[in-house]
mmCIF file of C-alpha atoms in Angstrom:
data_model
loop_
_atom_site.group_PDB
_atom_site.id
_atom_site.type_symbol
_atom_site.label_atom_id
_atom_site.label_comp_id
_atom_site.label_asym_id
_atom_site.label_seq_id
_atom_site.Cartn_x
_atom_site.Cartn_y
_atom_site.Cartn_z
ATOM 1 C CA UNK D 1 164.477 129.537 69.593
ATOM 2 C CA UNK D 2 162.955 132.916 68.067
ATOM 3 C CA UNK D 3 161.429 130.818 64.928
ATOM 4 C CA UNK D 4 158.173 130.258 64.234
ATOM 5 C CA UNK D 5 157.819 126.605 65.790
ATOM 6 C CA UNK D 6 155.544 123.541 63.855
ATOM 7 C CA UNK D 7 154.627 120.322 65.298
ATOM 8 C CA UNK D 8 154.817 117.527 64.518
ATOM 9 C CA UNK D 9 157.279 117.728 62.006
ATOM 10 C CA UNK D 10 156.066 114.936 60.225
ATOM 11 C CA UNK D 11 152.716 113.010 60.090
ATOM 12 C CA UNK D 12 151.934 109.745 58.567
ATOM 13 C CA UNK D 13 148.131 108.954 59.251
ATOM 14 C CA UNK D 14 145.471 106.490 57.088
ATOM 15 C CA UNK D 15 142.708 107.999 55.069
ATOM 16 C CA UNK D 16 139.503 108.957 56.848
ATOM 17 C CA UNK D 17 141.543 110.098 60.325
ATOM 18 C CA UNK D 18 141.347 113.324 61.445
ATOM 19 C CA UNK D 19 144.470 115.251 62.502
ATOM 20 C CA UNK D 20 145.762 118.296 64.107
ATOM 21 C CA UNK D 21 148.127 120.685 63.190
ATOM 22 C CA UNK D 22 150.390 123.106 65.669
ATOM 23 C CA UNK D 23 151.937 126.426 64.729
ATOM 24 C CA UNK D 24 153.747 128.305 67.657
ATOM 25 C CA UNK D 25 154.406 131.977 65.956
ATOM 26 C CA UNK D 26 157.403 134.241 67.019
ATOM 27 C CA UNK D 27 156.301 135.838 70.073
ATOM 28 C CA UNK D 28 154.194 139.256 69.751
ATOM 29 C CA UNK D 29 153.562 138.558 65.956
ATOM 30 C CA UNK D 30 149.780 139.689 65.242
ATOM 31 C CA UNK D 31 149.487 137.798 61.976
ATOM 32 C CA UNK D 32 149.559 134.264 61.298
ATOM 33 C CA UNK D 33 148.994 132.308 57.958
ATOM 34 C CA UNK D 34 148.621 128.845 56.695
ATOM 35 C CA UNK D 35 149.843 127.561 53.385
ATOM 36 C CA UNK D 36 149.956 124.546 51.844
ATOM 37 C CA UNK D 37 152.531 122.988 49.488
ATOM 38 C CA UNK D 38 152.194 120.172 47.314
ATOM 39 C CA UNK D 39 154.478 118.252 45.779
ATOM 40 C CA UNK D 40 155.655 119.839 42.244
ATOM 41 C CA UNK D 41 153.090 122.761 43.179
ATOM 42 C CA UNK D 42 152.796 126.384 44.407
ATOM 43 C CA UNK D 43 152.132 127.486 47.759
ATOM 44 C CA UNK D 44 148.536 127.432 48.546
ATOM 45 C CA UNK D 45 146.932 130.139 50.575
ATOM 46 C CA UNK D 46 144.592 128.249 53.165
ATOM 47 C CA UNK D 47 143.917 130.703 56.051
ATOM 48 C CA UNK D 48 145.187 134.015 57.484
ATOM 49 C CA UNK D 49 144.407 135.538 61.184
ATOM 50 C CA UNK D 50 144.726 139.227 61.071
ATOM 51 C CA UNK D 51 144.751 140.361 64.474
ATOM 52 C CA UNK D 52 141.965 141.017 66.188
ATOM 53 C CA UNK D 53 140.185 140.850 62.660
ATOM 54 C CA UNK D 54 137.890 138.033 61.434
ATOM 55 C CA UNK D 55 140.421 135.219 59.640
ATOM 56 C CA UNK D 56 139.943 135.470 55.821
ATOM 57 C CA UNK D 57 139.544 131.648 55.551
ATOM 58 C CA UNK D 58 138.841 131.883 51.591
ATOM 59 C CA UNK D 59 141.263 128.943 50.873
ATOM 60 C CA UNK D 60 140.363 126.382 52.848
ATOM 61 C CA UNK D 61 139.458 123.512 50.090
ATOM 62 C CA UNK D 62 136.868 121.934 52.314
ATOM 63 C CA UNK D 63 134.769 121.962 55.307
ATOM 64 C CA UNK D 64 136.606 118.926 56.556
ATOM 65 C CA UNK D 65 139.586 121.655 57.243
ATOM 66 C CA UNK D 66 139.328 124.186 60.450
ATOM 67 C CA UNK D 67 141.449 126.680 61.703
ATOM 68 C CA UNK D 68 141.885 128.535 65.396
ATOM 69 C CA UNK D 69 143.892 130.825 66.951
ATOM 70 C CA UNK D 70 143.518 131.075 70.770
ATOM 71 C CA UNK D 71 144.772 134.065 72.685
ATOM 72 C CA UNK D 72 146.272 135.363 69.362
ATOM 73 C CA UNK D 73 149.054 133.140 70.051
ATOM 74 C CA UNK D 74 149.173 129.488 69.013
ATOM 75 C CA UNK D 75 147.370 127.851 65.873
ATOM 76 C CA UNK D 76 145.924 124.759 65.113
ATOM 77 C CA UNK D 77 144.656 123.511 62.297
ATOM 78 C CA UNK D 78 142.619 120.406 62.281
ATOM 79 C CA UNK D 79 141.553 118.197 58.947
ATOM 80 C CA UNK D 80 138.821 115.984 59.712
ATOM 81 C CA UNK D 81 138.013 112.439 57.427
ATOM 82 C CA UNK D 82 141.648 112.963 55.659
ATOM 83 C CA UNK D 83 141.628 111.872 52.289
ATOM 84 C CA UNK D 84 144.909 111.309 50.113
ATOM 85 C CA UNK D 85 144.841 114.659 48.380
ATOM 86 C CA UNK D 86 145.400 116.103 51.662
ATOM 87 C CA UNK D 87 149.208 115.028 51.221
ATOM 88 C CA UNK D 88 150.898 118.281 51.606
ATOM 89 C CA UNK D 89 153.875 120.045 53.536
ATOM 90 C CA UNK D 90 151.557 122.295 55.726
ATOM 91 C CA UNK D 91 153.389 125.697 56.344
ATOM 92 C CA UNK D 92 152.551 128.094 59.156
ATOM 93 C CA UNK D 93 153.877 131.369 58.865
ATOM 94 C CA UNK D 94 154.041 134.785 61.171
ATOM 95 C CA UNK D 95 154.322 138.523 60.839
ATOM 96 C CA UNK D 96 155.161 141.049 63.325
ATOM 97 C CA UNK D 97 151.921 143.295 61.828
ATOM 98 C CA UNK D 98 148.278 142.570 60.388
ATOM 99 C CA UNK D 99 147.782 143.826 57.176
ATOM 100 C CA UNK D 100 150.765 141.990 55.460
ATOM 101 C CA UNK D 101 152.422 139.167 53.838
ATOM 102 C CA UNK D 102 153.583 135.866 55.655
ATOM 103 C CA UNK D 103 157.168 136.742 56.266
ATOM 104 C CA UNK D 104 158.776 134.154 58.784
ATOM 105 C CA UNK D 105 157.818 130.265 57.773
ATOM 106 C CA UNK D 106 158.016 127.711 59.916
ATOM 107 C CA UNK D 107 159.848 124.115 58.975
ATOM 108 C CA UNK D 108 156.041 122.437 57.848
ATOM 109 C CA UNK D 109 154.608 119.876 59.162
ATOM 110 C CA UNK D 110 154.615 117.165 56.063
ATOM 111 C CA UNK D 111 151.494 115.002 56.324
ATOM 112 C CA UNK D 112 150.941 112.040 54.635
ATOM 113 C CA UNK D 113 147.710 110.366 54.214
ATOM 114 C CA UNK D 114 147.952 106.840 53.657
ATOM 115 C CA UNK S 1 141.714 131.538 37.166
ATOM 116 C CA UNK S 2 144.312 133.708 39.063
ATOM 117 C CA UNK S 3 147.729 132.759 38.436
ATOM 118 C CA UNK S 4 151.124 133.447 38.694
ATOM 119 C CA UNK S 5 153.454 131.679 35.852
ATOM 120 C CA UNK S 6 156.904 131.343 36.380
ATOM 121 C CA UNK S 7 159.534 129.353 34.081
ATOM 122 C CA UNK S 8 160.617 126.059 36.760
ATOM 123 C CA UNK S 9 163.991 125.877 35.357
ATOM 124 C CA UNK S 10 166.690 124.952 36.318
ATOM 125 C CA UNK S 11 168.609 128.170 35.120
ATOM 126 C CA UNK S 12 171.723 127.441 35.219
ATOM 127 C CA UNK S 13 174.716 130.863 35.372
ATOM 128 C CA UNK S 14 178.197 130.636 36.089
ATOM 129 C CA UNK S 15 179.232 131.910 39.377
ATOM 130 C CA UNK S 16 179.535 136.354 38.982
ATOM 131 C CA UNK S 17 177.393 136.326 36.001
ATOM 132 C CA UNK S 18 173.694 137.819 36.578
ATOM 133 C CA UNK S 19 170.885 135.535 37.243
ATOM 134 C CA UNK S 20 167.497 136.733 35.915
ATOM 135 C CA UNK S 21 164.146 135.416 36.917
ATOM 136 C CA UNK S 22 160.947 136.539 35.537
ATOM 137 C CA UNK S 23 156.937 136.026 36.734
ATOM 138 C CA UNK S 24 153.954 137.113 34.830
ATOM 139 C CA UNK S 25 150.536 137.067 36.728
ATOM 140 C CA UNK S 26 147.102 136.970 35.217
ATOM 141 C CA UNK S 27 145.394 139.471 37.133
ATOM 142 C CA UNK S 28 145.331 143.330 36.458
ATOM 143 C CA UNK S 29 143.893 143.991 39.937
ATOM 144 C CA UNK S 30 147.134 142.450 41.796
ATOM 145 C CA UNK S 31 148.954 145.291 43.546
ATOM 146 C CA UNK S 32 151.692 143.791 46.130
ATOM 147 C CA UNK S 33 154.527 141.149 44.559
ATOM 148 C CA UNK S 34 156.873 139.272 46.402
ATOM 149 C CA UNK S 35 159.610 137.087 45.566
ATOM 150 C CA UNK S 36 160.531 134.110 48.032
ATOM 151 C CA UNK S 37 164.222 131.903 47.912
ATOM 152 C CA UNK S 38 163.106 128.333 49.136
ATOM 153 C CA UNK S 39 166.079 126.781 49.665
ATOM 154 C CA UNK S 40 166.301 122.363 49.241
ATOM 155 C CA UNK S 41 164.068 120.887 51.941
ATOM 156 C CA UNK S 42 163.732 124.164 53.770
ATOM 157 C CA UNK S 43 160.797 126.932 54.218
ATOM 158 C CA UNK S 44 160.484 130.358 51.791
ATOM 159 C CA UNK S 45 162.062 132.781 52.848
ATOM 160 C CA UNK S 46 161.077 136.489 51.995
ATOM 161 C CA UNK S 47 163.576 138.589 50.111
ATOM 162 C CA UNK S 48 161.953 140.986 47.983
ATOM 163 C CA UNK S 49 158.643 143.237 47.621
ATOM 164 C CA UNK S 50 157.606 145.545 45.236
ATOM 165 C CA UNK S 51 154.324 147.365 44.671
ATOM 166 C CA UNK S 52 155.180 149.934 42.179
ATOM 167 C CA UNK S 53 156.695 149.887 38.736
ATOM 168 C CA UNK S 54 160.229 150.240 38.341
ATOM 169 C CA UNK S 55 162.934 149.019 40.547
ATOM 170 C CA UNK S 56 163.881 148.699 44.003
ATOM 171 C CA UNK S 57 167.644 147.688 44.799
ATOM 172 C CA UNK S 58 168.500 145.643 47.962
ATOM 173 C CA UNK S 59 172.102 144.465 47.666
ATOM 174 C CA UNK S 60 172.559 142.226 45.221
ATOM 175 C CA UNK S 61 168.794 141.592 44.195
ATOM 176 C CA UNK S 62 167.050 144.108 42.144
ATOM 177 C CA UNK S 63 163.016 143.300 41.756
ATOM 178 C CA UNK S 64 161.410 145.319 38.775
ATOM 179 C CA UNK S 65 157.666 145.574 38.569
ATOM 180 C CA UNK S 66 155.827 146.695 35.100
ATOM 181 C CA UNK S 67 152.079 146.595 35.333
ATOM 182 C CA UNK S 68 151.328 147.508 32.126
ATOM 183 C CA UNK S 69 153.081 144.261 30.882
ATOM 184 C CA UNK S 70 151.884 142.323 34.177
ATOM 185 C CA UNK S 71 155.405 141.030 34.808
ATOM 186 C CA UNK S 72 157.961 141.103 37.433
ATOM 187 C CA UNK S 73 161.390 140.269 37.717
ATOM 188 C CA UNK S 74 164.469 139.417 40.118
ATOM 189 C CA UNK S 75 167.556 139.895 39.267
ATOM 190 C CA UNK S 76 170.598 138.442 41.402
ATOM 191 C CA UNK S 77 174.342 140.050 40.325
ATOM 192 C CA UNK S 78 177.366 138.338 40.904
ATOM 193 C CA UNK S 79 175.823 135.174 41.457
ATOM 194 C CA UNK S 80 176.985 132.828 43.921
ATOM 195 C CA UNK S 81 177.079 128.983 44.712
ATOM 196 C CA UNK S 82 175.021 130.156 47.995
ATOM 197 C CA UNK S 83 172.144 131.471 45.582
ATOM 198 C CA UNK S 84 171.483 127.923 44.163
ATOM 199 C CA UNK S 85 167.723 127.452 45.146
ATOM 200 C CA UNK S 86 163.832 127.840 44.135
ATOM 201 C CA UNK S 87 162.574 131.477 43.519
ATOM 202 C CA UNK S 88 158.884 131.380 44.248
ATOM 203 C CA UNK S 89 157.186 134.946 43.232
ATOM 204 C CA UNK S 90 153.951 135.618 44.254
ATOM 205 C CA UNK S 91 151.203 138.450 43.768
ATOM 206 C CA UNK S 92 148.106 139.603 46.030
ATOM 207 C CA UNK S 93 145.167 138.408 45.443
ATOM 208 C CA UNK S 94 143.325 141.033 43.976
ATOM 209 C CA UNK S 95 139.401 142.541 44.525
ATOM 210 C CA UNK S 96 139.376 142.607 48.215
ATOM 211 C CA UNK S 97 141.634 139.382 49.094
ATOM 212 C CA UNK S 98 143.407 139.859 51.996
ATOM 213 C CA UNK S 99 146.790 141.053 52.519
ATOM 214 C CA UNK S 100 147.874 137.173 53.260
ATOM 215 C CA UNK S 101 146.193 135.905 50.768
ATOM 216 C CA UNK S 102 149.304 135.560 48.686
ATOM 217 C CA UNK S 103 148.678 133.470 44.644
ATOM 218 C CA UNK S 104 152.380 131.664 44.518
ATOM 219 C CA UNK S 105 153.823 130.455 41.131
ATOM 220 C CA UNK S 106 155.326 126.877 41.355
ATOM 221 C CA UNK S 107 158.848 128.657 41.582
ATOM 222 C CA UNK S 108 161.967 128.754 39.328
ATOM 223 C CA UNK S 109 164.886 126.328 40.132
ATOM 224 C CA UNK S 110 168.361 128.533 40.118
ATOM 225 C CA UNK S 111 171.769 126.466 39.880
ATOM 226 C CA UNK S 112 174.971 128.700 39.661
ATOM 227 C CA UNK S 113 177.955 126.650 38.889
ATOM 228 C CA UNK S 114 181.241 127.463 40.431
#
């Protein structure tokens, strides 16, 4: 598949576990993004790798969340000490070029804390 | 507080009629605007962007952008079944946000009826 690929698709875990979060982007794209989406609520912006620029992590919501990118390929994103507001479909998005908005989503990875 | 405010809906048209959704954001110092069709259970999918006032034409969607009013707009012609889904627009984050750093509204629900 050419899609950007999440995993796992869904994740039930109990509060105060940490848990990791896999985004495969379409292969060659320079810039990857993480959103969150809550139920009833907006996309929220959480992190965005730009290339071979320093990520603009200005929406993380906590240092309990973390974000890499290693060999400007795969993603992970890891929430320590999970807490029940972290219930969210967790979106991971790619684009061919840095500079620009997320244009190919992934299916999410819908996490629910417990 | 930068936001995005969008009308949820449901708007419901009759199938050929014109479907018209609207988006105001808070922020003068936005510059890029997207709108998103997030289909039932699925991911967003990019459809339109704008960044100057006016129009821009894609096949059936035409986005309009008017700064002075801080508003934007997507209109869908000859509506069909297939367009039945959640518009999401969104707006960059202005004063040196990154081009990824996207501020979603919570999307309007679209139902055309055969």
């Amino acid at each position: 598949g050419a899609g950007v690929s999440q995993s796992p698709s869904n994740k039930v875990t109990e509060k105060g576990k940490d848990v990791e979060l896999r985004c495969d982007p379409i292969s060659g794209h320079t810039a990857l993004y993480w959103y969150r989406q809550s139920l009833g609520q907006g996309l929220e912006f959480l992190i965005y790798f730009q290339g071979n620029s320093a990520p603009d992590k200005s929406g993380l919501p906590s240092d309990r969340f973390s974000a890499e990118r290693t060999g400007g390929s795969v993603s992970t994103l890891t929430i320590q000490r999970t807490q029940q507001e972290d219930s969210a479909v967790y979106l991971c998005a790619s684009s061919l070029e840095a500079g620009g908005q997320p244009q190919h989503f992934g299916d999410g990875t819908r996490l629910s804390i417990l | 507080q930068k936001e995005v405010e969008q009308n949820s809906g449901p708007l419901s048209v009759p199938e050929g009629a014109i479907a018209s959704l609207n988006c105001t954001y808070s922020d003068r110092g936005s510059q890029s605007f997207f709108w998103y069709r997030q289909y039932s259970g699925k991911s967003p999918e990019l459809i339109m962007s704008i960044y100057s006032n006016g129009d821009k034409e894609d096949g059936r969607f035409t986005a309009q952008l008017n700064k002075a009013s801080q508003y934007v707009s997507l209109l869908i012609r000859d509506s069909q079944p297939s367009d039945s889904a959640t518009y999401l627009c969104a707006a960059s984050r202005p004063y040196g946000g990154s081009q990824g750093n996207l501020i979603f509204g919570k999307g309007t629900k679209l139902s055309v009826k055969p």
